[in-house]
Amino acid sequence: MDLMASLQGLVGGVLIGLSAVWLMAAMGRIAGISGILSSLLWVRPKGDSAWRLTFLLGLISGPLLVMALGGGLGNVSGDAVDATGAVIGAPAGGVALMLLAGLLVGVGTGLGSGCTSGHGVCGLARLSPRSLVATLTFLAAAIVTVYVVRHVIGGGA
């Protein structure tokens, strides 16, 4: 087990939790990405766009800053496992497949009334029964997907 990767994951999780608490405490808002983005694009409440745009820009600029400072793409590798220990390979499909996947994720967040960050981090922290059901559904779907891809179709790692 890579201790540094585990510590990075721990620090990242703590920062996500602190940012969710800070947004709730400071503004009374939930840090669910799909809700923040959809409200910015379609609802457009007056005087409520600045923090949403800042939040989304922070999500994009953080990884760009890490890359600019020499952090690379994190745990992403061109091979299954390379000399740096990266274990996540390059995307299997092209840009079109990634755009389709992103669109399907967007449809799923609409159907699920939120995304994994909103339900799993913020909803569970507020003891929301709806978020508990949504998070358990996400996990069950992921388990079934991995099983089907690896053992029925025969793909994956």
GROMACS .gro file of C-alpha atoms in nm:
model
  157
    1MET     CA    1   0.000   0.000   0.000
    2ASP     CA    2   0.129   0.345  -0.091
    3LEU     CA    3   0.128   0.553   0.228
    4MET     CA    4   0.169   0.884   0.040
    5ALA     CA    5  -0.130   0.814  -0.185
    6SER     CA    6  -0.336   0.725   0.123
    7LEU     CA    7  -0.234   1.046   0.297
    8GLN     CA    8  -0.317   1.248  -0.013
    9GLY     CA    9  -0.660   1.086  -0.023
   10LEU     CA   10  -0.712   1.157   0.347
   11VAL     CA   11  -0.610   1.522   0.312
   12GLY     CA   12  -0.830   1.560   0.003
   13GLY     CA   13  -1.128   1.411   0.185
   14VAL     CA   14  -1.078   1.639   0.486
   15LEU     CA   15  -1.056   1.944   0.255
   16ILE     CA   16  -1.377   1.842   0.076
   17GLY     CA   17  -1.554   1.798   0.409
   18LEU     CA   18  -1.427   2.131   0.542
   19SER     CA   19  -1.531   2.313   0.226
   20ALA     CA   20  -1.880   2.163   0.246
   21VAL     CA   21  -1.910   2.267   0.612
   22TRP     CA   22  -1.775   2.614   0.533
   23LEU     CA   23  -2.023   2.669   0.250
   24MET     CA   24  -2.311   2.553   0.470
   25ALA     CA   25  -2.200   2.760   0.770
   26ALA     CA   26  -2.112   3.075   0.576
   27MET     CA   27  -2.390   3.081   0.319
   28GLY     CA   28  -2.641   2.815   0.416
   29ARG     CA   29  -2.577   2.638   0.084
   30ILE     CA   30  -2.514   2.273   0.003
   31ALA     CA   31  -2.196   2.190  -0.191
   32GLY     CA   32  -2.366   1.960  -0.442
   33ILE     CA   33  -2.197   2.016  -0.776
   34SER     CA   34  -2.497   1.932  -0.995
   35GLY     CA   35  -2.721   2.174  -0.803
   36ILE     CA   36  -2.462   2.450  -0.812
   37LEU     CA   37  -2.407   2.409  -1.186
   38SER     CA   38  -2.772   2.368  -1.284
   39SER     CA   39  -2.876   2.672  -1.081
   40LEU     CA   40  -2.600   2.875  -1.243
   41LEU     CA   41  -2.699   2.768  -1.595
   42TRP     CA   42  -3.078   2.753  -1.585
   43VAL     CA   43  -3.236   2.900  -1.272
   44ARG     CA   44  -3.010   3.205  -1.236
   45PRO     CA   45  -3.135   3.346  -0.904
   46LYS     CA   46  -3.057   3.715  -0.869
   47GLY     CA   47  -2.742   3.787  -0.671
   48ASP     CA   48  -2.667   3.419  -0.631
   49SER     CA   49  -2.438   3.355  -0.927
   50ALA     CA   50  -2.105   3.490  -0.799
   51TRP     CA   51  -2.042   3.224  -0.536
   52ARG     CA   52  -2.157   2.946  -0.772
   53LEU     CA   53  -1.919   3.062  -1.046
   54THR     CA   54  -1.635   3.100  -0.794
   55PHE     CA   55  -1.699   2.751  -0.659
   56LEU     CA   56  -1.693   2.596  -1.007
   57LEU     CA   57  -1.382   2.792  -1.108
   58GLY     CA   58  -1.213   2.661  -0.794
   59LEU     CA   59  -1.296   2.304  -0.896
   60ILE     CA   60  -1.131   2.360  -1.232
   61SER     CA   61  -0.839   2.578  -1.124
   62GLY     CA   62  -0.725   2.351  -0.838
   63PRO     CA   63  -0.616   2.060  -1.058
   64LEU     CA   64  -0.476   2.300  -1.318
   65LEU     CA   65  -0.263   2.462  -1.048
   66VAL     CA   66  -0.134   2.123  -0.930
   67MET     CA   67  -0.041   2.034  -1.289
   68ALA     CA   68   0.128   2.373  -1.341
   69LEU     CA   69   0.335   2.318  -1.025
   70GLY     CA   70   0.462   1.987  -1.161
   71GLY     CA   71   0.212   1.751  -1.002
   72GLY     CA   72   0.124   1.598  -1.337
   73LEU     CA   73  -0.206   1.417  -1.374
   74GLY     CA   74  -0.187   1.259  -1.032
   75ASN     CA   75  -0.246   0.884  -1.041
   76VAL     CA   76  -0.312   0.868  -1.418
   77SER     CA   77  -0.072   0.673  -1.635
   78GLY     CA   78  -0.045   0.587  -2.002
   79ASP     CA   79   0.007   0.222  -1.905
   80ALA     CA   80  -0.178   0.000  -1.660
   81VAL     CA   81   0.103   0.046  -1.406
   82ASP     CA   82   0.411   0.252  -1.485
   83ALA     CA   83   0.742   0.328  -1.314
   84THR     CA   84   0.585   0.607  -1.106
   85GLY     CA   85   0.332   0.365  -0.957
   86ALA     CA   86   0.035   0.529  -1.129
   87VAL     CA   87  -0.242   0.273  -1.162
   88ILE     CA   88  -0.518   0.451  -1.350
   89GLY     CA   89  -0.467   0.410  -1.722
   90ALA     CA   90  -0.538   0.660  -1.995
   91PRO     CA   91  -0.905   0.688  -2.104
   92ALA     CA   92  -1.014   0.384  -2.305
   93GLY     CA   93  -1.233   0.583  -2.543
   94GLY     CA   94  -1.191   0.900  -2.737
   95VAL     CA   95  -1.332   1.245  -2.680
   96ALA     CA   96  -1.673   1.151  -2.824
   97LEU     CA   97  -1.713   0.866  -2.575
   98MET     CA   98  -1.609   1.091  -2.287
   99LEU     CA   99  -1.862   1.356  -2.395
  100LEU     CA  100  -2.135   1.091  -2.414
  101ALA     CA  101  -2.036   0.961  -2.070
  102GLY     CA  102  -2.046   1.314  -1.928
  103LEU     CA  103  -2.390   1.369  -2.078
  104LEU     CA  104  -2.514   1.045  -1.923
  105VAL     CA  105  -2.374   1.147  -1.586
  106GLY     CA  106  -2.560   1.477  -1.619
  107VAL     CA  107  -2.884   1.293  -1.699
  108GLY     CA  108  -2.824   1.064  -1.401
  109THR     CA  109  -2.775   1.355  -1.162
  110GLY     CA  110  -3.100   1.503  -1.287
  111LEU     CA  111  -3.286   1.175  -1.235
  112GLY     CA  112  -3.122   1.122  -0.895
  113SER     CA  113  -3.193   1.479  -0.780
  114GLY     CA  114  -2.824   1.529  -0.720
  115CYS     CA  115  -2.480   1.380  -0.758
  116THR     CA  116  -2.259   1.163  -0.543
  117SER     CA  117  -2.090   1.464  -0.385
  118GLY     CA  118  -2.419   1.626  -0.295
  119HIS     CA  119  -2.580   1.312  -0.156
  120GLY     CA  120  -2.274   1.126  -0.028
  121VAL     CA  121  -2.088   1.411   0.136
  122CYS     CA  122  -2.342   1.680   0.213
  123GLY     CA  123  -2.667   1.484   0.233
  124LEU     CA  124  -2.534   1.213   0.462
  125ALA     CA  125  -2.374   1.476   0.684
  126ARG     CA  126  -2.720   1.632   0.723
  127LEU     CA  127  -2.865   1.285   0.798
  128SER     CA  128  -3.094   1.306   0.494
  129PRO     CA  129  -3.284   0.978   0.440
  130ARG     CA  130  -3.317   1.061   0.068
  131SER     CA  131  -2.940   1.100   0.041
  132LEU     CA  132  -2.884   0.770   0.221
  133VAL     CA  133  -3.106   0.591  -0.032
  134ALA     CA  134  -2.939   0.771  -0.323
  135THR     CA  135  -2.588   0.689  -0.199
  136LEU     CA  136  -2.675   0.322  -0.142
  137THR     CA  137  -2.823   0.314  -0.494
  138PHE     CA  138  -2.504   0.466  -0.641
  139LEU     CA  139  -2.292   0.206  -0.460
  140ALA     CA  140  -2.516  -0.085  -0.563
  141ALA     CA  141  -2.511   0.029  -0.927
  142ALA     CA  142  -2.130   0.057  -0.916
  143ILE     CA  143  -2.094  -0.292  -0.768
  144VAL     CA  144  -2.326  -0.443  -1.030
  145THR     CA  145  -2.148  -0.256  -1.311
  146VAL     CA  146  -1.804  -0.379  -1.203
  147TYR     CA  147  -1.933  -0.735  -1.169
  148VAL     CA  148  -2.096  -0.732  -1.513
  149VAL     CA  149  -1.797  -0.574  -1.686
  150ARG     CA  150  -1.538  -0.801  -1.523
  151HIS     CA  151  -1.721  -1.131  -1.493
  152VAL     CA  152  -2.001  -1.132  -1.751
  153ILE     CA  153  -1.857  -0.929  -2.040
  154GLY     CA  154  -1.497  -1.010  -1.952
  155GLY     CA  155  -1.350  -0.661  -1.976
  156GLY     CA  156  -1.176  -0.434  -1.732
  157ALA     CA  157  -0.866  -0.489  -1.526
   0.00000   0.00000   0.00000
